[in-house]
Amino acid sequence: KAGVTQTPRYLIKTRGQQVTLSCSPISGHRSVSWYQQTPGQGLQFLFEYFSETQRNKGNFPGRFSGRQFSNSRSEMNVSTLELGDSALYLCASSPAGTQGDPQYFGPGTRLTVL
Amino acid sequence: AQSVTQLGSHVSVSEGALVLLRCNYSSSVPPYLFWYVQYPNQGLQLLLKYTSAATLVKGINGFEAEFKKSETSFHLTKPSAHMSDAAEYFCAVSAYSSASKIIFGSGTRLSIRP
C-alpha cells in the first residue's frame, strides 16, 4: 500500500497570506489527523477528521482549519499567516482513529513564513 | 490527563553499544503507548506499539520496549546500535479522552559514535 502523501513538501509564504496543505491518507484509512511540529513546542495536535467531519480539535486559533473529502483526502488551511506559524505540518492517517490505533505519518510540509 | 516524559533530550552511544531511551507515562487508565522515529527531513515512522497484549513489545529495526506498570515506564532498547539508528525518537500515548489524538513526548535525539 502506498503511504501517506503530503503536498507540497516545502512552502514559503509571507505574513498575512493564507496557505492550504493537502494530505492523502493510506488507502482504506478514514481518520486523518494533523500535527504541528516546531523546535520549541514539539509535536502538537491540530485536529482530526473522520468521515468528512471534524471529530477532535486541539488548542489552536480559528485561523487553522481543515476539511476532509469523501475519498478521505484532507486539506488544512491557515489564514493570516504569522511568523510563528513556521513549522513542519504532519498529516497522519489511521483506519478508524479508535483507541490504540497507531497513526501513520506522511513526510510533512515544511512551511516557512517570512 | 495522560502524558509522557522522555528523560534525556540527547543520548549518544558508540556503534555496537546498547541503546536505551527512557520514557515514563502518566495515565489513570491502561495506556496505549507508542514509539516513533523521525529521520532528518522526514515524517514519523512507527517503531512499535503497546496495547496490553504483552509487556515486551518487539518492533522494527531490532528495537523493543518493555511496559512496566509498577514503574510507569516504557523504555526503548536495542542491543547493538548501528550508525543508521541516528534519529529523533518519540514516545507517545493515545489520549483516553480523544482516541484519535496522540500525545507525544518531547523527543530524544540519538547520536551514534563510530
Coordinates of N, CA and C in Angstrom, one line a residue:
Chain A
K1 N 0.8 -1.2 0.0 CA 0.0 0.0 0.0 C 0.9 1.2 0.0
A2 N 0.4 2.2 -0.7 CA 1.2 3.5 -0.7 C 1.0 4.1 0.7
G3 N 2.0 4.9 1.1 CA 1.9 5.6 2.4 C 1.1 6.9 2.3
V4 N 1.2 7.6 3.4 CA 0.5 8.9 3.4 C 1.3 9.9 2.6
T5 N 0.7 10.6 1.8 CA 1.4 11.6 1.0 C 0.9 13.0 1.3
Q6 N 1.8 13.9 1.3 CA 1.5 15.3 1.6 C 2.1 16.2 0.5
T7 N 1.3 17.2 0.1 CA 1.8 18.2 -0.9 C 1.4 19.6 -0.4
P8 N 2.2 20.6 -0.7 CA 3.6 20.4 -1.2 C 4.5 20.0 -0.1
R9 N 5.8 19.7 -0.4 CA 6.7 19.3 0.7 C 7.3 20.6 1.3
Y10 N 7.5 21.6 0.5 CA 8.0 22.9 1.0 C 7.2 24.1 0.5
L11 N 7.1 25.1 1.4 CA 6.3 26.2 1.1 C 6.8 27.4 1.8
I12 N 6.9 28.5 1.0 CA 7.4 29.8 1.6 C 6.3 30.8 1.4
K13 N 5.8 31.4 2.5 CA 4.8 32.5 2.4 C 5.2 33.7 3.2
T14 N 4.5 34.8 3.0 CA 4.8 36.0 3.8 C 3.6 36.2 4.8
R15 N 3.9 37.0 5.8 CA 2.9 37.2 6.8 C 1.6 37.8 6.2
G16 N 0.5 37.4 6.7 CA -0.8 37.8 6.2 C -1.4 37.0 5.1
Q17 N -0.6 36.2 4.5 CA -1.1 35.4 3.4 C -1.8 34.1 4.0
Q18 N -2.4 33.4 3.2 CA -3.0 32.1 3.6 C -2.4 31.0 2.8
V19 N -2.6 29.8 3.4 CA -1.9 28.6 2.8 C -2.9 27.4 2.9
T20 N -2.8 26.5 1.9 CA -3.6 25.3 2.0 C -2.6 24.1 1.8
L21 N -2.7 23.2 2.7 CA -1.8 22.0 2.6 C -2.7 20.8 2.4
S22 N -2.2 19.8 1.6 CA -3.0 18.7 1.3 C -2.4 17.4 1.8
C23 N -3.3 16.4 2.1 CA -2.9 15.1 2.6 C -3.8 14.0 2.0
S24 N -3.1 13.0 1.5 CA -3.8 11.8 1.0 C -3.5 10.6 1.9
P25 N -4.5 10.1 2.6 CA -4.2 9.0 3.6 C -3.9 7.7 2.9
I26 N -3.5 6.7 3.7 CA -3.3 5.4 3.2 C -4.7 4.9 2.8
S27 N -4.7 4.1 1.7 CA -6.0 3.6 1.1 C -6.7 2.8 2.2
G28 N -8.0 3.2 2.4 CA -8.8 2.5 3.4 C -8.9 3.1 4.7
H29 N -8.0 4.0 5.0 CA -8.0 4.8 6.2 C -9.0 5.9 6.2
R30 N -9.8 6.0 7.2 CA -10.8 7.0 7.2 C -10.6 8.2 8.2
S31 N -9.6 8.0 9.0 CA -9.3 9.1 10.0 C -8.0 9.8 9.6
V32 N -8.0 11.1 9.6 CA -6.9 11.9 9.2 C -6.7 12.9 10.3
S33 N -5.5 12.9 10.8 CA -5.1 13.9 11.9 C -4.0 14.8 11.4
W34 N -4.0 16.0 11.9 CA -2.9 17.0 11.6 C -2.2 17.4 12.9
Y35 N -0.9 17.5 12.7 CA 0.0 17.9 13.8 C 0.9 19.0 13.3
Q36 N 1.3 19.9 14.3 CA 2.3 20.9 14.0 C 3.5 20.6 14.8
Q37 N 4.7 20.6 14.2 CA 5.9 20.3 14.8 C 6.9 21.5 14.8
T38 N 7.3 22.0 15.9 CA 8.2 23.1 16.0 C 9.3 22.8 17.0
P39 N 10.5 23.4 16.9 CA 11.5 23.1 17.9 C 11.1 23.5 19.3
G40 N 10.4 24.5 19.4 CA 10.0 25.0 20.8 C 8.9 24.3 21.4
Q41 N 7.9 23.9 20.7 CA 6.6 23.3 21.2 C 6.5 21.8 20.9
G42 N 7.4 21.3 20.1 CA 7.4 19.9 19.8 C 6.2 19.6 18.9
L43 N 5.6 18.4 19.1 CA 4.5 17.9 18.2 C 3.2 18.2 18.9
Q44 N 2.4 19.0 18.3 CA 1.1 19.4 18.8 C 0.0 19.0 17.9
F45 N -1.1 18.5 18.5 CA -2.3 18.0 17.7 C -3.1 19.2 17.3
L46 N -3.4 19.3 16.0 CA -4.3 20.3 15.5 C -5.7 19.9 15.5
F47 N -6.0 18.9 14.7 CA -7.4 18.4 14.6 C -7.4 17.1 13.9
E48 N -8.6 16.4 14.0 CA -8.8 15.1 13.3 C -10.1 15.1 12.6
Y49 N -10.1 14.5 11.4 CA -11.3 14.3 10.6 C -11.6 12.9 10.4
F50 N -12.9 12.6 10.5 CA -13.3 11.2 10.2 C -14.7 11.3 9.5
S51 N -14.7 10.6 8.4 CA -16.0 10.7 7.5 C -16.4 12.1 7.3
E52 N -15.5 12.9 6.9 CA -15.8 14.3 6.5 C -16.2 15.3 7.6
T53 N -16.1 14.8 8.8 CA -16.4 15.6 10.0 C -15.3 15.8 10.9
Q54 N -15.1 17.0 11.4 CA -14.1 17.2 12.4 C -14.5 16.6 13.7
R55 N -13.7 15.6 14.2 CA -14.1 14.9 15.3 C -13.4 15.4 16.6
N56 N -12.2 15.8 16.4 CA -11.4 16.3 17.6 C -10.6 17.6 17.2
K57 N -10.4 18.4 18.1 CA -9.7 19.6 17.8 C -8.7 19.9 19.0
G58 N -7.5 20.4 18.6 CA -6.5 20.8 19.6 C -6.7 22.3 19.9
N59 N -5.7 22.8 20.7 CA -5.8 24.2 21.1 C -5.1 25.2 20.2
F60 N -5.6 25.4 19.0 CA -5.1 26.3 18.1 C -6.2 27.3 17.7
P61 N -5.7 28.5 17.3 CA -6.7 29.6 17.0 C -7.5 29.2 15.7
G62 N -8.6 29.9 15.5 CA -9.5 29.6 14.4 C -8.9 29.8 13.1
R63 N -7.7 30.5 13.0 CA -7.0 30.6 11.7 C -6.7 29.3 11.1
F64 N -6.6 28.3 12.0 CA -6.3 27.0 11.5 C -7.6 26.2 11.3
S65 N -7.8 25.7 10.1 CA -9.0 25.0 9.8 C -8.7 23.8 8.8
G66 N -9.6 23.0 8.7 CA -9.4 21.9 7.8 C -10.7 21.3 7.2
R67 N -10.5 20.4 6.4 CA -11.7 19.7 5.9 C -11.3 18.3 5.3
Q68 N -12.3 17.5 5.2 CA -12.0 16.1 4.6 C -13.0 15.9 3.5
F69 N -12.6 15.2 2.5 CA -13.4 14.9 1.3 C -13.9 13.5 1.4
S70 N -14.9 13.2 0.6 CA -15.5 11.9 0.6 C -14.5 10.7 0.4
N71 N -13.4 11.0 -0.3 CA -12.4 10.0 -0.5 C -11.3 9.9 0.6
S72 N -11.6 10.6 1.7 CA -10.8 10.7 2.9 C -9.6 11.7 2.8
R73 N -9.3 12.2 1.6 CA -8.3 13.2 1.5 C -8.6 14.4 2.3
S74 N -7.6 15.0 2.8 CA -7.8 16.1 3.7 C -7.0 17.3 3.3
E75 N -7.5 18.5 3.6 CA -6.8 19.7 3.5 C -6.7 20.5 4.8
M76 N -5.7 21.2 5.0 CA -5.6 22.1 6.1 C -5.3 23.5 5.6
N77 N -6.0 24.5 6.2 CA -5.8 25.9 5.8 C -5.4 26.7 7.0
V78 N -4.4 27.6 6.7 CA -4.0 28.6 7.7 C -4.2 29.9 7.1
S79 N -5.0 30.8 7.7 CA -5.2 32.1 7.2 C -4.4 33.1 8.0
T80 N -4.2 34.3 7.4 CA -3.5 35.4 8.0 C -2.2 34.9 8.7
L81 N -1.3 34.4 7.9 CA -0.1 33.7 8.5 C 0.7 34.6 9.4
E82 N 1.2 34.1 10.4 CA 2.1 34.8 11.3 C 3.5 34.1 11.3
L83 N 4.5 34.8 11.7 CA 5.8 34.2 11.7 C 5.9 32.9 12.5
G84 N 5.1 32.9 13.6 CA 5.1 31.7 14.5 C 4.5 30.5 13.9
D85 N 3.9 30.7 12.7 CA 3.3 29.5 12.1 C 4.3 28.7 11.3
S86 N 5.5 29.2 11.2 CA 6.6 28.4 10.5 C 6.8 27.1 11.3
A87 N 6.7 26.0 10.6 CA 6.7 24.7 11.3 C 6.7 23.6 10.2
L88 N 6.8 22.4 10.7 CA 6.6 21.2 9.9 C 5.2 20.8 10.2
Y89 N 4.4 20.7 9.2 CA 3.0 20.2 9.4 C 2.9 18.8 8.9
L90 N 2.5 17.9 9.9 CA 2.4 16.5 9.6 C 1.0 16.0 9.6
C91 N 0.7 15.2 8.6 CA -0.6 14.6 8.5 C -0.4 13.1 8.8
A92 N -1.4 12.5 9.5 CA -1.3 11.1 9.9 C -2.7 10.5 9.6
S93 N -2.7 9.2 9.2 CA -3.9 8.5 9.0 C -4.0 7.2 9.8
S94 N -5.2 6.8 10.1 CA -5.4 5.5 10.8 C -6.7 5.0 10.3
P95 N -6.9 3.7 10.4 CA -8.1 3.1 9.9 C -9.4 3.7 10.4
A96 N -9.5 3.9 11.7 CA -10.7 4.5 12.2 C -10.5 5.5 13.3
G97 N -9.2 5.6 13.7 CA -8.9 6.6 14.8 C -9.4 6.1 16.1
T98 N -9.5 4.8 16.3 CA -10.0 4.3 17.6 C -8.9 4.1 18.6
Q99 N -9.2 3.9 19.9 CA -8.2 3.8 20.9 C -7.2 2.7 20.6
G100 N -6.0 3.0 20.7 CA -4.9 2.1 20.4 C -4.5 2.0 18.9
D101 N -5.3 2.6 18.1 CA -4.9 2.6 16.6 C -3.6 3.4 16.5
P102 N -2.5 2.9 15.9 CA -1.4 3.7 15.6 C -1.7 4.6 14.5
Q103 N -1.0 5.7 14.4 CA -1.2 6.6 13.3 C 0.0 6.5 12.4
Y104 N -0.2 6.7 11.1 CA 0.9 6.6 10.1 C 1.0 7.9 9.5
F105 N 2.3 8.4 9.6 CA 2.5 9.8 9.2 C 3.1 9.9 7.8
G106 N 2.8 11.1 7.2 CA 3.3 11.5 5.9 C 4.7 12.2 6.2
P107 N 5.3 12.6 5.1 CA 6.7 13.2 5.2 C 6.6 14.7 5.7
G108 N 5.4 15.2 5.7 CA 5.3 16.6 6.2 C 5.4 17.7 5.1
T109 N 4.9 18.8 5.5 CA 5.0 20.0 4.7 C 5.8 21.0 5.5
R110 N 6.9 21.5 5.0 CA 7.7 22.5 5.7 C 7.2 23.9 5.3
L111 N 6.6 24.6 6.2 CA 6.1 25.9 5.9 C 7.0 27.0 6.6
T112 N 7.5 27.9 5.8 CA 8.3 29.0 6.2 C 7.5 30.3 6.0
V113 N 7.3 31.1 7.0 CA 6.6 32.3 6.9 C 7.6 33.5 7.1
L114 N 7.7 34.3 6.1 CA 8.7 35.4 6.1 C 8.0 36.7 6.5
Chain B
A1 N -5.4 13.4 32.9 CA -5.0 13.5 31.6 C -3.7 12.7 31.4
Q2 N -3.5 12.1 30.2 CA -2.3 11.4 30.0 C -1.2 12.2 29.6
S3 N 0.0 11.8 29.8 CA 1.2 12.5 29.3 C 2.4 11.5 29.3
V4 N 3.4 11.8 28.6 CA 4.6 11.0 28.6 C 5.8 12.0 28.8
T5 N 6.8 11.5 29.5 CA 8.0 12.2 29.7 C 9.2 11.4 29.2
Q6 N 10.0 12.0 28.4 CA 11.2 11.4 27.9 C 12.4 12.0 28.6
L7 N 13.2 11.1 29.2 CA 14.3 11.5 30.0 C 15.5 11.6 29.1
G8 N 16.1 12.8 29.0 CA 17.3 13.0 28.2 C 16.9 13.4 26.8
S9 N 17.2 14.7 26.5 CA 16.9 15.2 25.1 C 17.9 14.7 24.1
H10 N 19.0 14.3 24.6 CA 20.1 13.8 23.7 C 20.8 12.6 24.3
V11 N 20.9 11.5 23.6 CA 21.7 10.4 24.0 C 22.7 10.0 22.9
S12 N 23.9 9.8 23.4 CA 25.0 9.4 22.4 C 25.6 8.1 22.9
V13 N 25.7 7.1 21.9 CA 26.2 5.8 22.2 C 27.2 5.5 21.1
S14 N 28.1 4.5 21.4 CA 29.0 4.0 20.4 C 28.3 3.0 19.5
E15 N 28.8 2.9 18.3 CA 28.3 1.8 17.4 C 28.5 0.5 18.1
G16 N 27.5 -0.4 18.1 CA 27.6 -1.7 18.7 C 27.2 -1.7 20.2
A17 N 27.0 -0.5 20.8 CA 26.6 -0.5 22.2 C 25.1 -0.6 22.3
L18 N 24.7 -0.8 23.6 CA 23.3 -0.9 23.9 C 22.7 0.5 23.8
V19 N 21.5 0.5 23.2 CA 20.7 1.8 23.1 C 19.6 1.7 24.2
L20 N 19.5 2.7 25.0 CA 18.4 2.7 26.0 C 17.8 4.1 26.0
L21 N 16.6 4.3 25.6 CA 15.9 5.6 25.6 C 14.7 5.5 26.5
R22 N 14.6 6.4 27.5 CA 13.7 6.3 28.6 C 12.4 7.1 28.3
C23 N 11.3 6.5 28.8 CA 10.0 7.1 28.7 C 9.2 6.7 29.9
N24 N 8.6 7.7 30.5 CA 7.7 7.4 31.6 C 6.3 8.0 31.2
Y25 N 5.3 7.3 31.6 CA 3.9 7.8 31.2 C 3.1 8.1 32.5
S26 N 2.1 8.9 32.3 CA 1.2 9.2 33.3 C -0.2 8.9 32.8
S27 N -0.9 8.0 33.4 CA -2.3 7.7 32.9 C -3.1 7.0 34.0
S28 N -4.3 7.4 34.2 CA -5.2 6.8 35.2 C -5.9 5.6 34.7
V29 N -5.7 5.3 33.4 CA -6.3 4.1 32.8 C -5.2 3.4 32.0
P30 N -5.4 2.1 31.8 CA -4.4 1.4 31.0 C -4.1 2.1 29.7
P31 N -2.8 2.4 29.5 CA -2.5 3.3 28.3 C -2.2 2.5 27.1
Y32 N -2.4 3.1 26.0 CA -1.9 2.6 24.7 C -0.6 3.5 24.4
L33 N 0.5 2.8 24.3 CA 1.8 3.5 24.1 C 2.5 3.2 22.8
F34 N 3.2 4.2 22.3 CA 3.9 4.0 21.0 C 5.3 4.6 21.1
W35 N 6.2 4.1 20.2 CA 7.4 4.7 20.0 C 7.5 5.0 18.5
Y36 N 7.9 6.2 18.1 CA 8.0 6.6 16.8 C 9.5 7.1 16.6
V37 N 10.0 7.0 15.3 CA 11.3 7.5 15.0 C 11.1 8.5 13.8
Q38 N 11.9 9.6 13.9 CA 11.9 10.6 12.8 C 13.3 10.8 12.4
Y39 N 13.6 10.5 11.1 CA 14.9 10.8 10.5 C 14.8 12.2 9.9
P40 N 16.0 12.8 9.7 CA 16.0 14.2 9.3 C 15.2 14.5 8.0
N41 N 14.4 15.5 8.1 CA 13.6 15.9 7.0 C 12.5 14.9 6.5
Q42 N 12.1 14.1 7.5 CA 11.1 13.1 7.2 C 10.0 13.1 8.2
G43 N 8.9 12.4 8.0 CA 7.8 12.3 8.9 C 8.2 11.3 10.0
L44 N 7.2 10.9 10.8 CA 7.4 9.9 11.9 C 7.1 8.5 11.4
Q45 N 7.9 7.6 11.8 CA 7.7 6.2 11.4 C 7.4 5.4 12.7
L46 N 6.4 4.6 12.7 CA 6.0 3.8 13.9 C 7.1 2.7 14.1
L47 N 7.6 2.7 15.3 CA 8.6 1.6 15.6 C 7.9 0.4 16.3
L48 N 7.0 0.7 17.2 CA 6.3 -0.3 17.9 C 5.1 0.3 18.7
K49 N 4.2 -0.6 19.2 CA 3.1 -0.1 20.0 C 2.8 -1.1 21.1
Y50 N 2.3 -0.6 22.2 CA 1.9 -1.4 23.3 C 0.4 -1.3 23.4
T51 N -0.3 -2.4 23.4 CA -1.8 -2.4 23.6 C -2.2 -3.4 24.5
S52 N -1.4 -3.8 25.5 CA -1.7 -4.6 26.7 C -1.7 -6.1 26.3
A53 N -1.4 -6.5 25.1 CA -1.3 -8.0 24.8 C -0.1 -8.6 25.4
A54 N 1.0 -7.9 25.5 CA 2.2 -8.5 26.0 C 3.1 -7.3 26.6
T55 N 3.8 -7.5 27.6 CA 4.6 -6.4 28.2 C 5.8 -6.1 27.5
L56 N 6.4 -7.1 26.8 CA 7.6 -6.9 26.0 C 7.1 -6.9 24.5
V57 N 7.4 -5.7 23.9 CA 6.9 -5.5 22.6 C 8.1 -5.4 21.6
K58 N 8.1 -6.1 20.6 CA 9.2 -6.1 19.6 C 8.7 -5.2 18.4
G59 N 9.6 -4.4 17.9 CA 9.3 -3.5 16.8 C 10.2 -3.7 15.7
I60 N 10.2 -2.8 14.8 CA 11.1 -2.9 13.6 C 12.5 -2.5 13.9
N61 N 13.4 -2.8 13.0 CA 14.8 -2.5 13.1 C 15.5 -2.9 14.4
G62 N 15.0 -4.0 15.0 CA 15.7 -4.6 16.1 C 15.3 -3.9 17.5
F63 N 14.5 -3.0 17.5 CA 14.1 -2.3 18.7 C 13.0 -3.1 19.4
E64 N 13.0 -2.9 20.7 CA 11.9 -3.5 21.6 C 11.7 -2.6 22.8
A65 N 10.5 -2.7 23.4 CA 10.2 -1.9 24.6 C 9.5 -2.7 25.6
E66 N 9.7 -2.4 26.8 CA 9.1 -3.2 27.9 C 8.2 -2.3 28.7
F67 N 6.9 -2.7 28.8 CA 5.9 -2.0 29.6 C 6.0 -2.4 31.1
K68 N 6.3 -1.5 32.0 CA 6.4 -1.8 33.4 C 5.4 -0.9 34.1
K69 N 4.3 -1.6 34.5 CA 3.3 -0.8 35.2 C 3.7 -0.2 36.5
S70 N 4.5 -1.0 37.3 CA 4.9 -0.6 38.6 C 5.8 0.6 38.5
E71 N 6.5 0.8 37.4 CA 7.4 1.9 37.3 C 6.9 2.9 36.3
T72 N 5.7 2.7 35.8 CA 5.0 3.6 34.8 C 6.1 3.9 33.7
S73 N 6.7 2.9 33.2 CA 7.8 3.2 32.2 C 7.5 2.3 30.9
F74 N 8.1 2.8 29.9 CA 8.0 2.1 28.6 C 9.3 2.5 27.8
H75 N 10.4 2.0 28.3 CA 11.7 2.3 27.8 C 12.0 1.5 26.5
L76 N 12.7 2.2 25.6 CA 13.0 1.6 24.3 C 14.5 1.1 24.3
T77 N 14.7 -0.1 23.8 CA 16.1 -0.6 23.8 C 16.4 -1.3 22.5
K78 N 17.7 -1.3 22.2 CA 18.2 -2.1 21.1 C 19.6 -2.6 21.5
P79 N 19.9 -3.9 21.4 CA 21.1 -4.5 21.9 C 22.4 -3.9 21.3
S80 N 22.3 -3.6 20.0 CA 23.6 -3.1 19.3 C 23.2 -2.0 18.4
A81 N 23.8 -0.8 18.6 CA 23.5 0.3 17.8 C 24.2 0.3 16.5
H82 N 23.4 0.8 15.4 CA 24.0 1.0 14.1 C 24.0 2.5 13.8
M83 N 24.9 2.8 12.9 CA 25.0 4.2 12.5 C 23.6 4.7 12.0
S84 N 22.9 3.8 11.3 CA 21.7 4.2 10.7 C 20.5 4.5 11.8
D85 N 20.8 4.2 13.0 CA 19.8 4.4 14.1 C 19.8 5.9 14.5
A86 N 20.8 6.7 14.1 CA 20.8 8.1 14.4 C 19.6 8.8 13.9
A87 N 18.8 9.3 14.9 CA 17.5 9.9 14.5 C 16.9 10.5 15.8
E88 N 15.7 11.1 15.7 CA 15.0 11.5 16.9 C 13.9 10.5 17.2
Y89 N 13.7 10.2 18.4 CA 12.8 9.2 18.9 C 11.7 9.8 19.8
F90 N 10.5 9.4 19.5 CA 9.4 10.0 20.3 C 8.6 8.9 20.9
C91 N 8.3 9.0 22.2 CA 7.4 8.2 22.9 C 6.1 8.9 22.9
A92 N 5.0 8.1 22.8 CA 3.7 8.7 22.7 C 2.6 7.9 23.3
V93 N 1.5 8.5 23.7 CA 0.4 7.8 24.3 C -0.9 8.3 23.6
S94 N -1.8 7.3 23.5 CA -3.1 7.6 22.9 C -4.0 8.3 24.0
A95 N -4.5 9.5 23.7 CA -5.3 10.2 24.7 C -6.6 9.4 25.0
Y96 N -6.9 9.2 26.2 CA -8.1 8.5 26.6 C -9.4 9.3 26.2
S97 N -9.3 10.6 26.4 CA -10.5 11.4 26.1 C -10.7 11.6 24.7
S98 N -9.7 11.3 23.9 CA -9.9 11.5 22.4 C -9.0 10.5 21.7
A99 N -9.6 9.4 21.4 CA -8.8 8.3 20.9 C -7.9 8.6 19.7
S100 N -8.3 9.5 18.9 CA -7.6 9.8 17.7 C -6.4 10.8 17.9
K101 N -6.3 11.3 19.1 CA -5.3 12.3 19.5 C -4.1 11.5 20.1
I102 N -2.9 11.7 19.6 CA -1.8 11.1 20.2 C -1.0 12.2 20.9
I103 N -0.6 12.0 22.1 CA 0.2 12.9 22.9 C 1.7 12.5 22.8
F104 N 2.5 13.3 22.3 CA 3.9 13.0 22.2 C 4.8 13.5 23.3
G105 N 5.9 12.8 23.6 CA 6.9 13.3 24.4 C 7.7 14.3 23.7
S106 N 8.7 14.9 24.3 CA 9.5 16.0 23.7 C 10.6 15.5 22.8
G107 N 10.8 14.2 22.8 CA 11.7 13.6 21.9 C 13.1 13.4 22.5
T108 N 13.8 12.4 22.0 CA 15.2 12.2 22.3 C 16.0 12.0 21.1
R109 N 17.0 12.8 20.9 CA 17.9 12.7 19.7 C 19.0 11.7 20.0
L110 N 19.1 10.7 19.2 CA 20.1 9.6 19.4 C 21.2 9.8 18.4
S111 N 22.4 10.0 18.9 CA 23.6 10.0 18.1 C 24.4 8.8 18.3
I112 N 25.1 8.3 17.2 CA 25.9 7.1 17.2 C 27.3 7.5 16.9
R113 N 28.2 7.2 17.8 CA 29.6 7.4 17.6 C 30.3 6.3 16.9
P114 N 31.1 6.5 15.9 CA 31.8 5.4 15.2 C 32.8 4.7 16.1

